[in-house]
mmCIF file of C-alpha atoms and ligand atoms in Angstrom:
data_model
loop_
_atom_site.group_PDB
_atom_site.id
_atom_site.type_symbol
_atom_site.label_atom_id
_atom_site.label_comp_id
_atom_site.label_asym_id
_atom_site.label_seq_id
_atom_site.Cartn_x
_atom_site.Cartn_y
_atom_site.Cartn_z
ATOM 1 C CA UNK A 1 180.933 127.928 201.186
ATOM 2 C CA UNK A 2 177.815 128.363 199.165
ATOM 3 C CA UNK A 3 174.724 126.558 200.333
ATOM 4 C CA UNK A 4 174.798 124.107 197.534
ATOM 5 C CA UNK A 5 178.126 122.735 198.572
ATOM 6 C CA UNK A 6 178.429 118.770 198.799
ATOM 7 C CA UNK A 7 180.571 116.700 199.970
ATOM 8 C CA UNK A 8 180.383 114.017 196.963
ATOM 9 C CA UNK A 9 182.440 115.648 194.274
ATOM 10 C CA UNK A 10 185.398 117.080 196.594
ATOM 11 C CA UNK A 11 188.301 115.584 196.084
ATOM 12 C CA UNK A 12 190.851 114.117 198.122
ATOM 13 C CA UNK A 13 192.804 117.503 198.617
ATOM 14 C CA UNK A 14 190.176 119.300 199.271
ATOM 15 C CA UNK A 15 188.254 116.680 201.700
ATOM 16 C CA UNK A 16 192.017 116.843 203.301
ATOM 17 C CA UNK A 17 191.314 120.743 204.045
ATOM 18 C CA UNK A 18 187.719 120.548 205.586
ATOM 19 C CA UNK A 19 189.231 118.096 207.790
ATOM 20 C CA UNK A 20 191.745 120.479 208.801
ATOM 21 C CA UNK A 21 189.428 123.228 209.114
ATOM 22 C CA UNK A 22 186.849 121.568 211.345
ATOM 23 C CA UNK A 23 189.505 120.089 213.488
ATOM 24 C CA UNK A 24 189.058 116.236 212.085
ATOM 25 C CA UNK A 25 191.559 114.090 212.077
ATOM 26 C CA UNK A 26 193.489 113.860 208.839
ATOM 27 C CA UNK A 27 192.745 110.367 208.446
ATOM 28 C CA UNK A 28 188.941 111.640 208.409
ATOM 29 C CA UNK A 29 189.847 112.492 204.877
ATOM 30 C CA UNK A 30 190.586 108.946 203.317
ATOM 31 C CA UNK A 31 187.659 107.704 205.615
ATOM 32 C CA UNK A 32 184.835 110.066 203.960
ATOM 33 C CA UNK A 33 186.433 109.074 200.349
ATOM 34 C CA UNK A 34 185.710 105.449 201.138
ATOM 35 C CA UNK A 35 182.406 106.469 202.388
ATOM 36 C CA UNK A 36 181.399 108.433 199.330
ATOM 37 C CA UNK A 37 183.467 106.216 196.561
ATOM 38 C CA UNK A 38 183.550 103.143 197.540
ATOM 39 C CA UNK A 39 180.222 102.731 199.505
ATOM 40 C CA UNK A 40 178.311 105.603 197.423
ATOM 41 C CA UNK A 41 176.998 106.669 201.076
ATOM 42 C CA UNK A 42 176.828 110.532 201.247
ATOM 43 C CA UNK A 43 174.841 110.968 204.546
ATOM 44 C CA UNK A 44 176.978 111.842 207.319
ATOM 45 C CA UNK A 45 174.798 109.997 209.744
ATOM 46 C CA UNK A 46 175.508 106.443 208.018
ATOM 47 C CA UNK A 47 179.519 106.961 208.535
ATOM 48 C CA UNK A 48 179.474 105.133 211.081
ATOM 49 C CA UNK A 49 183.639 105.707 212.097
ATOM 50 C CA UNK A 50 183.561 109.227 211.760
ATOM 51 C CA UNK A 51 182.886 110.716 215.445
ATOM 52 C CA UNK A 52 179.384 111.762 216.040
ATOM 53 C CA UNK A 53 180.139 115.672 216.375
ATOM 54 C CA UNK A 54 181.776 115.767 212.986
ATOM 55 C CA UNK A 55 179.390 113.843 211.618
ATOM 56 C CA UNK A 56 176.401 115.894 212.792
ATOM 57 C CA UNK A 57 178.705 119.184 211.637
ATOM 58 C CA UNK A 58 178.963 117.821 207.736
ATOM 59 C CA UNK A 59 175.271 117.112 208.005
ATOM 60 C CA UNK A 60 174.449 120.934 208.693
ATOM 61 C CA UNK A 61 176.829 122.066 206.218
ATOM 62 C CA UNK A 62 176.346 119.809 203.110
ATOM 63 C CA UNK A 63 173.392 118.930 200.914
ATOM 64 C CA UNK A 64 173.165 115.877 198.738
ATOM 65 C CA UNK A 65 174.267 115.584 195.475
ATOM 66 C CA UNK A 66 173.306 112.188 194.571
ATOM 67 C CA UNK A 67 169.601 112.042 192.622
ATOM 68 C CA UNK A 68 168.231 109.552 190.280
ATOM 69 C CA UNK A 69 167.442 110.603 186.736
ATOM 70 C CA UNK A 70 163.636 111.786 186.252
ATOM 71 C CA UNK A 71 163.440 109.938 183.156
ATOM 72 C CA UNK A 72 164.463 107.229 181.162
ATOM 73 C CA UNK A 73 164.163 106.672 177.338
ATOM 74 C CA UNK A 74 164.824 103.105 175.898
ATOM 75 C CA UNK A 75 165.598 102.955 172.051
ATOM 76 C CA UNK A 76 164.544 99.357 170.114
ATOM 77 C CA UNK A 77 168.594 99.077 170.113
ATOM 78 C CA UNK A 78 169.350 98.860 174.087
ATOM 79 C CA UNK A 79 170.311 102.341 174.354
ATOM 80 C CA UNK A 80 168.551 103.973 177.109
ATOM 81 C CA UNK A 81 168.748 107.910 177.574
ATOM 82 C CA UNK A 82 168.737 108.989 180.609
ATOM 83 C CA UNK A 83 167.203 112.714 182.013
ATOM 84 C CA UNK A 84 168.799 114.495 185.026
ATOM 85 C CA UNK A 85 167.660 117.593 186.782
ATOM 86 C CA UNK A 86 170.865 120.211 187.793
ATOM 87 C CA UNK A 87 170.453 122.165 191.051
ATOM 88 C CA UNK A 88 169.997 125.139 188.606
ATOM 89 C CA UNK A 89 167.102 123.612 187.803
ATOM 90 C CA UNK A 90 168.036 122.865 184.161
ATOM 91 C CA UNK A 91 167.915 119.314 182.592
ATOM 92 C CA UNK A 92 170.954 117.127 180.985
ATOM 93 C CA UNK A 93 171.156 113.572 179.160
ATOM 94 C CA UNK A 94 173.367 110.749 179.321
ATOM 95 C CA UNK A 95 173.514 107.840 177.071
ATOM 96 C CA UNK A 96 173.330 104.364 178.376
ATOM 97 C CA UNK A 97 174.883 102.076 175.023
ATOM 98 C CA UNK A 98 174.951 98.132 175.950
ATOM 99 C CA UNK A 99 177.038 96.303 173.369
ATOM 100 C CA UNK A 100 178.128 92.862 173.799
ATOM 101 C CA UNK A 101 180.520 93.231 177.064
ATOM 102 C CA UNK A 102 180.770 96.137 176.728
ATOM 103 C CA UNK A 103 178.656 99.167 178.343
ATOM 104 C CA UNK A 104 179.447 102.832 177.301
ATOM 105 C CA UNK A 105 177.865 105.766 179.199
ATOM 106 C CA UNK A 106 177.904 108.940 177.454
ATOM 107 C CA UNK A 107 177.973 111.966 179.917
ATOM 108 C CA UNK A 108 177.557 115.288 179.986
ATOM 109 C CA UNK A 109 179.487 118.157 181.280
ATOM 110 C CA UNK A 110 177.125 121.240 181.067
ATOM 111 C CA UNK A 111 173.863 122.293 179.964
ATOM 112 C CA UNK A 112 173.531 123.179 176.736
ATOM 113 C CA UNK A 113 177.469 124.746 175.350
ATOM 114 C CA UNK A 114 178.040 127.957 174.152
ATOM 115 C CA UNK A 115 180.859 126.476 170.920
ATOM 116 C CA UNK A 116 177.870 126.378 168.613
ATOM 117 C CA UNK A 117 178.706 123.681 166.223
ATOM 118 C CA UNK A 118 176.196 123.871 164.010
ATOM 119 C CA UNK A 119 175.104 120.100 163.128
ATOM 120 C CA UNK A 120 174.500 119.863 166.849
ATOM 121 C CA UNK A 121 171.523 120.329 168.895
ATOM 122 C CA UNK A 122 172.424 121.200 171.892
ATOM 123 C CA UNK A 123 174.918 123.857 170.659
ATOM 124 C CA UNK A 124 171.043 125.717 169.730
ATOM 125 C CA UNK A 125 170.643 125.804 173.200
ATOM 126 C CA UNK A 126 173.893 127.713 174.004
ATOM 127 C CA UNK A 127 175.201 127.225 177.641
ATOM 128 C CA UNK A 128 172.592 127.162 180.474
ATOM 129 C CA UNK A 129 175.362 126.672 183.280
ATOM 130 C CA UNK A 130 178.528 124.233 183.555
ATOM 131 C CA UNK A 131 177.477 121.000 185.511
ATOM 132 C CA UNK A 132 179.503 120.667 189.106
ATOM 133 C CA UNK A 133 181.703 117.476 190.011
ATOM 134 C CA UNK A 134 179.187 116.318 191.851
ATOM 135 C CA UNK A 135 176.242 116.961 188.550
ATOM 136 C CA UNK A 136 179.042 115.004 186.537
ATOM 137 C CA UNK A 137 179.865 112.132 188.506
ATOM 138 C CA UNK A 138 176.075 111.408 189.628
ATOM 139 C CA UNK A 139 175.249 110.493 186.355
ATOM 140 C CA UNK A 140 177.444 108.031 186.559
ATOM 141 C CA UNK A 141 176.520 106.773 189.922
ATOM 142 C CA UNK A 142 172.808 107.122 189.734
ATOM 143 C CA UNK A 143 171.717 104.827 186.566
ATOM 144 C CA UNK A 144 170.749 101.431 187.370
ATOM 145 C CA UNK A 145 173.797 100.119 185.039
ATOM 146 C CA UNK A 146 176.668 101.720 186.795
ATOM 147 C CA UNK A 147 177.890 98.133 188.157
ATOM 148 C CA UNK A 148 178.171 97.199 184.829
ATOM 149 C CA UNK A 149 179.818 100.053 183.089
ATOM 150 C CA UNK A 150 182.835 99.223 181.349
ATOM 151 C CA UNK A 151 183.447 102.866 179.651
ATOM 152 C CA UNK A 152 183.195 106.049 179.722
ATOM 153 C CA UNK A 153 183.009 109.113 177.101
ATOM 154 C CA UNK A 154 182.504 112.501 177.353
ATOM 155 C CA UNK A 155 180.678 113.332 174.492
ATOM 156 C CA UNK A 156 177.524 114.039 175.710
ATOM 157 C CA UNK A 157 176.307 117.886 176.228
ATOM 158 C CA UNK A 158 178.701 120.422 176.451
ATOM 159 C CA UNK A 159 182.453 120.946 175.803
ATOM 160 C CA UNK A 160 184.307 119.034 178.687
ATOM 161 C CA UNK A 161 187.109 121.892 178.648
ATOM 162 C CA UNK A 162 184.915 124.704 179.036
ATOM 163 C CA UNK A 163 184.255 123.110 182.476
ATOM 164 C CA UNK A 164 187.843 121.679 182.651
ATOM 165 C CA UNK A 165 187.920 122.733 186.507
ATOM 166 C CA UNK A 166 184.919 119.795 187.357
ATOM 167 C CA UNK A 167 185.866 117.608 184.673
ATOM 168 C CA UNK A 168 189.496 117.454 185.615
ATOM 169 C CA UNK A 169 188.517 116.959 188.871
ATOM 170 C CA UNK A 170 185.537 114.347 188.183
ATOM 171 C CA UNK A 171 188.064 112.738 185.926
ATOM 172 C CA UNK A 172 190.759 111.994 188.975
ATOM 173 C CA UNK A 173 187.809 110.892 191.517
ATOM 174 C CA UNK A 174 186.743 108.285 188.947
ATOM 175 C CA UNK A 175 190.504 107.202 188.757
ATOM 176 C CA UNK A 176 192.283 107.408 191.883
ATOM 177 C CA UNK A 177 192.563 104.783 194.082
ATOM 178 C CA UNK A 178 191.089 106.307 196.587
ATOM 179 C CA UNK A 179 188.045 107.248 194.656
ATOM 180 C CA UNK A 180 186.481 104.527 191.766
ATOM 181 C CA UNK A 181 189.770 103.292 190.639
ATOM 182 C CA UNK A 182 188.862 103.198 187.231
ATOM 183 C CA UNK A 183 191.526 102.974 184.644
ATOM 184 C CA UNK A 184 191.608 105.794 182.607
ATOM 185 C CA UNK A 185 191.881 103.640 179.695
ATOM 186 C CA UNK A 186 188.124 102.979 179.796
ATOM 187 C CA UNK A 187 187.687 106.709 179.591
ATOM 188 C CA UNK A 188 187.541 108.983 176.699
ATOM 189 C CA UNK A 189 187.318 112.567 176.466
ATOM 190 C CA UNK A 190 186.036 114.725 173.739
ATOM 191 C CA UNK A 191 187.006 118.224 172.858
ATOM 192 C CA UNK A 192 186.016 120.652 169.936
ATOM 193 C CA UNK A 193 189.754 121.608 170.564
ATOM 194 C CA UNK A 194 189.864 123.994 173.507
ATOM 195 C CA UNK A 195 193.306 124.559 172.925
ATOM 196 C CA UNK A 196 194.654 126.207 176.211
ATOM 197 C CA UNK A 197 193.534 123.596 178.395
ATOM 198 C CA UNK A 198 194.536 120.584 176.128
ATOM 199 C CA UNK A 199 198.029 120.369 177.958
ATOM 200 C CA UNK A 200 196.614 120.514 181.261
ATOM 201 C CA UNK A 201 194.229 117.656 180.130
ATOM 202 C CA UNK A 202 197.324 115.726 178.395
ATOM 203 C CA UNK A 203 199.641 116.106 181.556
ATOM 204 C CA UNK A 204 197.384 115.677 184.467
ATOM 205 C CA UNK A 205 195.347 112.650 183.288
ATOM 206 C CA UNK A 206 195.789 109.795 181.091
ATOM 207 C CA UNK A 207 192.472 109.254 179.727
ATOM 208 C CA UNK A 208 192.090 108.865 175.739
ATOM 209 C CA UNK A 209 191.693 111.939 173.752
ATOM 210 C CA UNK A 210 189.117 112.399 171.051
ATOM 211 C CA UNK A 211 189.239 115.691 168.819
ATOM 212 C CA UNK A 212 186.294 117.061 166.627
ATOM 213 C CA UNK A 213 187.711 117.740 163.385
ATOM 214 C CA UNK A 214 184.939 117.906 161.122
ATOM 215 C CA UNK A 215 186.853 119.390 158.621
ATOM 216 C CA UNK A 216 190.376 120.020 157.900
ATOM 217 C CA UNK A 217 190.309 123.741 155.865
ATOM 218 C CA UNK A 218 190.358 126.350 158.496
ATOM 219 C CA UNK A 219 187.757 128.819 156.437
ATOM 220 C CA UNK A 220 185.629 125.628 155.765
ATOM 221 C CA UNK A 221 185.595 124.090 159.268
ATOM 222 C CA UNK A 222 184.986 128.041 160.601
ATOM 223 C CA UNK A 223 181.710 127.606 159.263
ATOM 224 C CA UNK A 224 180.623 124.805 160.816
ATOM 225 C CA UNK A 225 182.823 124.949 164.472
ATOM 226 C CA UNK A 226 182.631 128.738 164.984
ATOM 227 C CA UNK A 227 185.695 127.555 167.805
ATOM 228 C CA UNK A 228 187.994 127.148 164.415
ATOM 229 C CA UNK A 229 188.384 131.168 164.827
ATOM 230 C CA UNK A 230 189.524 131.248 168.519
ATOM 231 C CA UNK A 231 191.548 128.057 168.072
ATOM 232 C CA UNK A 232 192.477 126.889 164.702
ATOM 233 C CA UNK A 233 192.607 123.004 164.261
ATOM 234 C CA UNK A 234 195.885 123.528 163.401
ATOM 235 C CA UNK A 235 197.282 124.717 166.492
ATOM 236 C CA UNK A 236 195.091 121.952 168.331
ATOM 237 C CA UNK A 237 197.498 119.383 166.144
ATOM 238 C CA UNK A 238 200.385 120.746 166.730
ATOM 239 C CA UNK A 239 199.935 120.826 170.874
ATOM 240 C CA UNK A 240 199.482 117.444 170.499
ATOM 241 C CA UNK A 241 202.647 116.675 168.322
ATOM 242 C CA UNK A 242 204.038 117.160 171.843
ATOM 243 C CA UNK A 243 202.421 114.086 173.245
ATOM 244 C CA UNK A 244 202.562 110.362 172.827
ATOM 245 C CA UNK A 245 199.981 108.499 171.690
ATOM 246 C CA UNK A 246 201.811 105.182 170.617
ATOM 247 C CA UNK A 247 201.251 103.325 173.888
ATOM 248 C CA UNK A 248 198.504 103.081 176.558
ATOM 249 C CA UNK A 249 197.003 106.467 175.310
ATOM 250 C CA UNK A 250 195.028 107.431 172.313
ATOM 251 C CA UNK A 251 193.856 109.710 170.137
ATOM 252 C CA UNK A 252 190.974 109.656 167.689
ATOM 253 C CA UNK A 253 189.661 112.533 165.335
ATOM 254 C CA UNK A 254 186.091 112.398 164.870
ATOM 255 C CA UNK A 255 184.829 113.397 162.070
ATOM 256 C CA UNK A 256 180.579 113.768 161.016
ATOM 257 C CA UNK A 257 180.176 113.444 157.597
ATOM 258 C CA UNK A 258 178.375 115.879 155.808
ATOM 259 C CA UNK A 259 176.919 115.130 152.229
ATOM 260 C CA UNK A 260 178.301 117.029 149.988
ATOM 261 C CA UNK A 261 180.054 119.258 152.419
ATOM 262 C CA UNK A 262 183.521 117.639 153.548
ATOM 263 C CA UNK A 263 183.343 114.350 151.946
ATOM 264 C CA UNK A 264 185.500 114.928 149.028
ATOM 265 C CA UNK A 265 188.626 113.671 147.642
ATOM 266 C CA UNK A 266 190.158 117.092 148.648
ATOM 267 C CA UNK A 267 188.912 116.763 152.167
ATOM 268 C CA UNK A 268 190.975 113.445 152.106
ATOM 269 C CA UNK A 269 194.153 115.218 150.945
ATOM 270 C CA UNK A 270 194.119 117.463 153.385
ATOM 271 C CA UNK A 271 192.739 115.150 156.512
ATOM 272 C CA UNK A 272 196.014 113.417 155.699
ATOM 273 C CA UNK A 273 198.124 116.336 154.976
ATOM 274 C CA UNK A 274 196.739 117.867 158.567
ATOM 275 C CA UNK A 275 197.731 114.214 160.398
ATOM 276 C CA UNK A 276 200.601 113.324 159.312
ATOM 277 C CA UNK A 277 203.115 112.208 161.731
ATOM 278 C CA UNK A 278 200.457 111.597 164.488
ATOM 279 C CA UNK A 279 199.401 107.756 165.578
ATOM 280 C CA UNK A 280 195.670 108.180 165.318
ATOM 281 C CA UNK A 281 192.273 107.143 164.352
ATOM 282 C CA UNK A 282 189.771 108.643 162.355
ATOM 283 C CA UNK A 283 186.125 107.561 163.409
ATOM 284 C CA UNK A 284 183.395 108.413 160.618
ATOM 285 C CA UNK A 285 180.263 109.372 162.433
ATOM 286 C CA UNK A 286 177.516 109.503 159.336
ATOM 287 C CA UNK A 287 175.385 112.940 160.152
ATOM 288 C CA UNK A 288 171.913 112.623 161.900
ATOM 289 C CA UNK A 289 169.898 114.952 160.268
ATOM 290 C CA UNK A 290 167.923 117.429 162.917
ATOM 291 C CA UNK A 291 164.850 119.095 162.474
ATOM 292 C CA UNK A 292 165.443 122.476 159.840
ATOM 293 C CA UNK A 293 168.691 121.473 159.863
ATOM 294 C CA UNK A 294 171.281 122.492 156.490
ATOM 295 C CA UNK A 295 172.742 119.457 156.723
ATOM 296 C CA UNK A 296 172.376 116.479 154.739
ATOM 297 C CA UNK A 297 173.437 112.863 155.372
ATOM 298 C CA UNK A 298 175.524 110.981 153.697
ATOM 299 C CA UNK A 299 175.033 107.654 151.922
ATOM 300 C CA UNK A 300 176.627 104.185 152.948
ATOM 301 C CA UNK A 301 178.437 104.435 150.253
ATOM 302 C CA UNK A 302 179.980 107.888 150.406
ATOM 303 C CA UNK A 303 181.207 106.392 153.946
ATOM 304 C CA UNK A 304 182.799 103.269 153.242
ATOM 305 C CA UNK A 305 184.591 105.522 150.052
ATOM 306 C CA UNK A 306 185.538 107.980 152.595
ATOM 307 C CA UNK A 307 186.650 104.945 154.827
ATOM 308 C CA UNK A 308 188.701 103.081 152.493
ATOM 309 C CA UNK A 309 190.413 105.973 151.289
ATOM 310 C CA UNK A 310 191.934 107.187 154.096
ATOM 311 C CA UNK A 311 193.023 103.618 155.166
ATOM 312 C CA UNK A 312 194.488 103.635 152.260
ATOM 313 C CA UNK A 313 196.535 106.614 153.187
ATOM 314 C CA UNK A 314 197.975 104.505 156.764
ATOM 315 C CA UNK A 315 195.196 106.321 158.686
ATOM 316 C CA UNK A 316 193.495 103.759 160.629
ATOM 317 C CA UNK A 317 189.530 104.671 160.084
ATOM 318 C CA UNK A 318 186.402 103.138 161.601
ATOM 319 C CA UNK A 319 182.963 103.870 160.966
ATOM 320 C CA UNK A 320 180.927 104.733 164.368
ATOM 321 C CA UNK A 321 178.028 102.523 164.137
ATOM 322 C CA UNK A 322 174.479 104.810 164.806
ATOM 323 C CA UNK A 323 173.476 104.253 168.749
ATOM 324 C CA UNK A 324 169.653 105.542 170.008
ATOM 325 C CA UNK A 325 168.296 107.161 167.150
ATOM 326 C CA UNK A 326 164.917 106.038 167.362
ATOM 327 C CA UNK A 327 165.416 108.239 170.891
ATOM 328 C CA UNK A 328 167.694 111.191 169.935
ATOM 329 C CA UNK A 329 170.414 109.508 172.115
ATOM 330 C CA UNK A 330 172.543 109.884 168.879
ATOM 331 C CA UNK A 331 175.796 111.586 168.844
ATOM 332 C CA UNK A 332 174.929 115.685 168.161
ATOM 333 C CA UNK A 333 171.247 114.721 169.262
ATOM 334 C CA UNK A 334 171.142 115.606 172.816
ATOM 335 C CA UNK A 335 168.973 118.485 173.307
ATOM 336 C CA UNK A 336 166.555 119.073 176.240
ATOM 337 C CA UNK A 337 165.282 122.072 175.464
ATOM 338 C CA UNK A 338 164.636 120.911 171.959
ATOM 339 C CA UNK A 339 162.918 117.790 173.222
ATOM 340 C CA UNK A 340 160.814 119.352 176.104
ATOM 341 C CA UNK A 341 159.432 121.824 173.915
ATOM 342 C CA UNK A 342 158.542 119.374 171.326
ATOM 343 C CA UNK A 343 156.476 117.098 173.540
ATOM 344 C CA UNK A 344 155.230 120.082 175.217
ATOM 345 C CA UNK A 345 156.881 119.765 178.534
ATOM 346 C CA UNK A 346 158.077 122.037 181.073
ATOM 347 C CA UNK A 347 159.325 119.992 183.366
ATOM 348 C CA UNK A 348 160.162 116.715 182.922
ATOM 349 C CA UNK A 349 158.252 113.682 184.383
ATOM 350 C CA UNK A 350 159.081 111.480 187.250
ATOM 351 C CA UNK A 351 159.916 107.792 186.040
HETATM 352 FE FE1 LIG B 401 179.077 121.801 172.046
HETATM 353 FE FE2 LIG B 401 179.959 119.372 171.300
HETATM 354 FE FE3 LIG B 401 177.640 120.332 170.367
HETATM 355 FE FE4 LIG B 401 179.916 121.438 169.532
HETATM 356 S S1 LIG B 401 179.235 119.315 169.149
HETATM 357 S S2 LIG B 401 178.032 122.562 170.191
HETATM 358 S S3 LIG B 401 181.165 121.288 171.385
HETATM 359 S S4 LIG B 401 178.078 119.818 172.493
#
């Protein structure tokens, strides 16, 4: 047990366990998941039907994970971005994107990511530390808006299967009954294609799948997702030949479009060449250019080209239309560390 250990976060198995080991009831178990699920109470002294010795015993042993965000960022659009402190003491976003009935929060599952895409900002940071399920799930729980949050995607900082361990398990708290009870349907997950732990994603959950593609020639994508070398695109596709995706799950291939870069009719030929045979959407993501940044973007033009052509082709393609970029809350935009040290902060400032 390491002095940072909380009780929000555990999951049902291993709540089950402590139980056992301090002598609780098993029952205790299903009683502190209602407690720290359903009521979002993570103070042993407020559960009121767990007996008073075990309750005083969790409150010696665990510290609180919950903590509201230190800062909030509101874009003309709606968006609002929201800044969290880790216990680590590092920092990590999460985008808050109202739209209609709908209200998307984009989370994050470390700080900073060591895959080093290179249109993305926080892959300059490389990885700070992997965020726990507690650091995952509270920025979910701690925004104003989570009563009204109808999805969720992890696309925020840091490659979800690099930290499958917390995301896996943040992933079944949110949707077991005994924890939010959220469908998974309302959640997606986004990978740069950590191949090895796609099946345990694919078989243990049944949330929607997105895949960054970027690019579909190996030497060509290499360049700009240095995790085409440890595992090709290709292989990524072929894992998930072995899946369905024609009923209540999906998969979608995102794909930032780079001016001049990947935007050809070649790139076309082989995006279809590379899908064939799988049910899926392509989502067009125009590039958001960052500061000394290679990369150009495109026109709305090029896109809608790019669009209609692969429709075209049978491959069901959607442009993603631009969230929070009048507050960097954009998709590849999320960087603390870039953001701190251009305002000149070191830490950031209380709301
Ligand atoms: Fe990491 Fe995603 Fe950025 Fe790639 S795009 S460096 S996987 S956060």
């Amino acid at each position: 047990m390491t002095e940072n250990e909380t009780l929000f976060g555990m999951d049902l198995a291993q709540l089950t366990a402590l139980c056992n080991e301090l002598g609780m009831p098993r029952f205790a178990a299903r009683q502190l998941t209602r407690w720290l699920y359903a009521r979002r109470t993570e103070e042993p002294a407020l559960m009121s039907d767990i007996a008073q010795r075990f309750r005083e015993q969790l409150a010696t042993r665990f510290t609180t994970a919950l903590t509201p965000p230190r800062r909030v960022d509101r874009s003309a659009d709606g968006t609002k971005k929201y800044l969290f402190a880790t216990a680590q003491g590092a920092y990590i976003e999460s985008a808050y994107i109202p739209d209609g009935e709908r209200a998307t929060l984009c989370v994050s599952s470390q700080a900073g990511c060591r895959m080093g895409c290179a249109f993305c900002a926080t892959g300059r940071q490389g990885l700070v530390h992997s965020l726990s399920t507690a650091e995952i799930l509270n920025q979910v729980v701690s925004i104003p808006e989570f009563e009204r949050l109808t999805n969720l995607v992890f696309m925020g900082m840091g490659e979800p299967l690099d930290n499958a361990d917390n995301v896996l398990r943040a992933l079944d708290i949110l949707t077991a009954e005994w924890g939010f009870g959220w469908s998974p349907t309302r959640i997606t997950l986004s990978t740069a294609g950590v191949a090895p732990q796609l099946p345990r994603l694919l078989d243990q959950t049944k949330v929607h799948l997105a895949v960054s593609l970027h690019n579909p020639f190996p030497e060509e994508r290499a360049q700009i997702m240095p995790v085409e070398r440890a595992w090709p695109i290709r292989s990524v596709v072929d894992i998930l030949r072995r899946y369905d995706f024609t009923h209540q799950r999906r998969v979608s291939f995102e794909y930032i479009v780079l001016s001049g870069m990947n935007d050809s009719p070649r790139h076309i030929r082989e995006l279809v060449r590379l899908l064939n045979g799988i049910k899926c959407r392509i989502n067009l993501i125009r590039f958001h250019r960052i500061p000394s940044s290679p990369f150009f973007s495109p026109d709305e033009e090029t896109m809608l080209r790019f669009r209609d052509a692969l429709t075209a082709r049978g491959i069901h393609t959607t442009i993603r239309a631009s969230r929070g970029e009048d507050i960097q809350a954009a998709c590849g935009l999320l960087s603390t560390a870039e953001q701190m040290a251009r305002s000149g902060l070191s830490a950031p400032k209380e709301e």
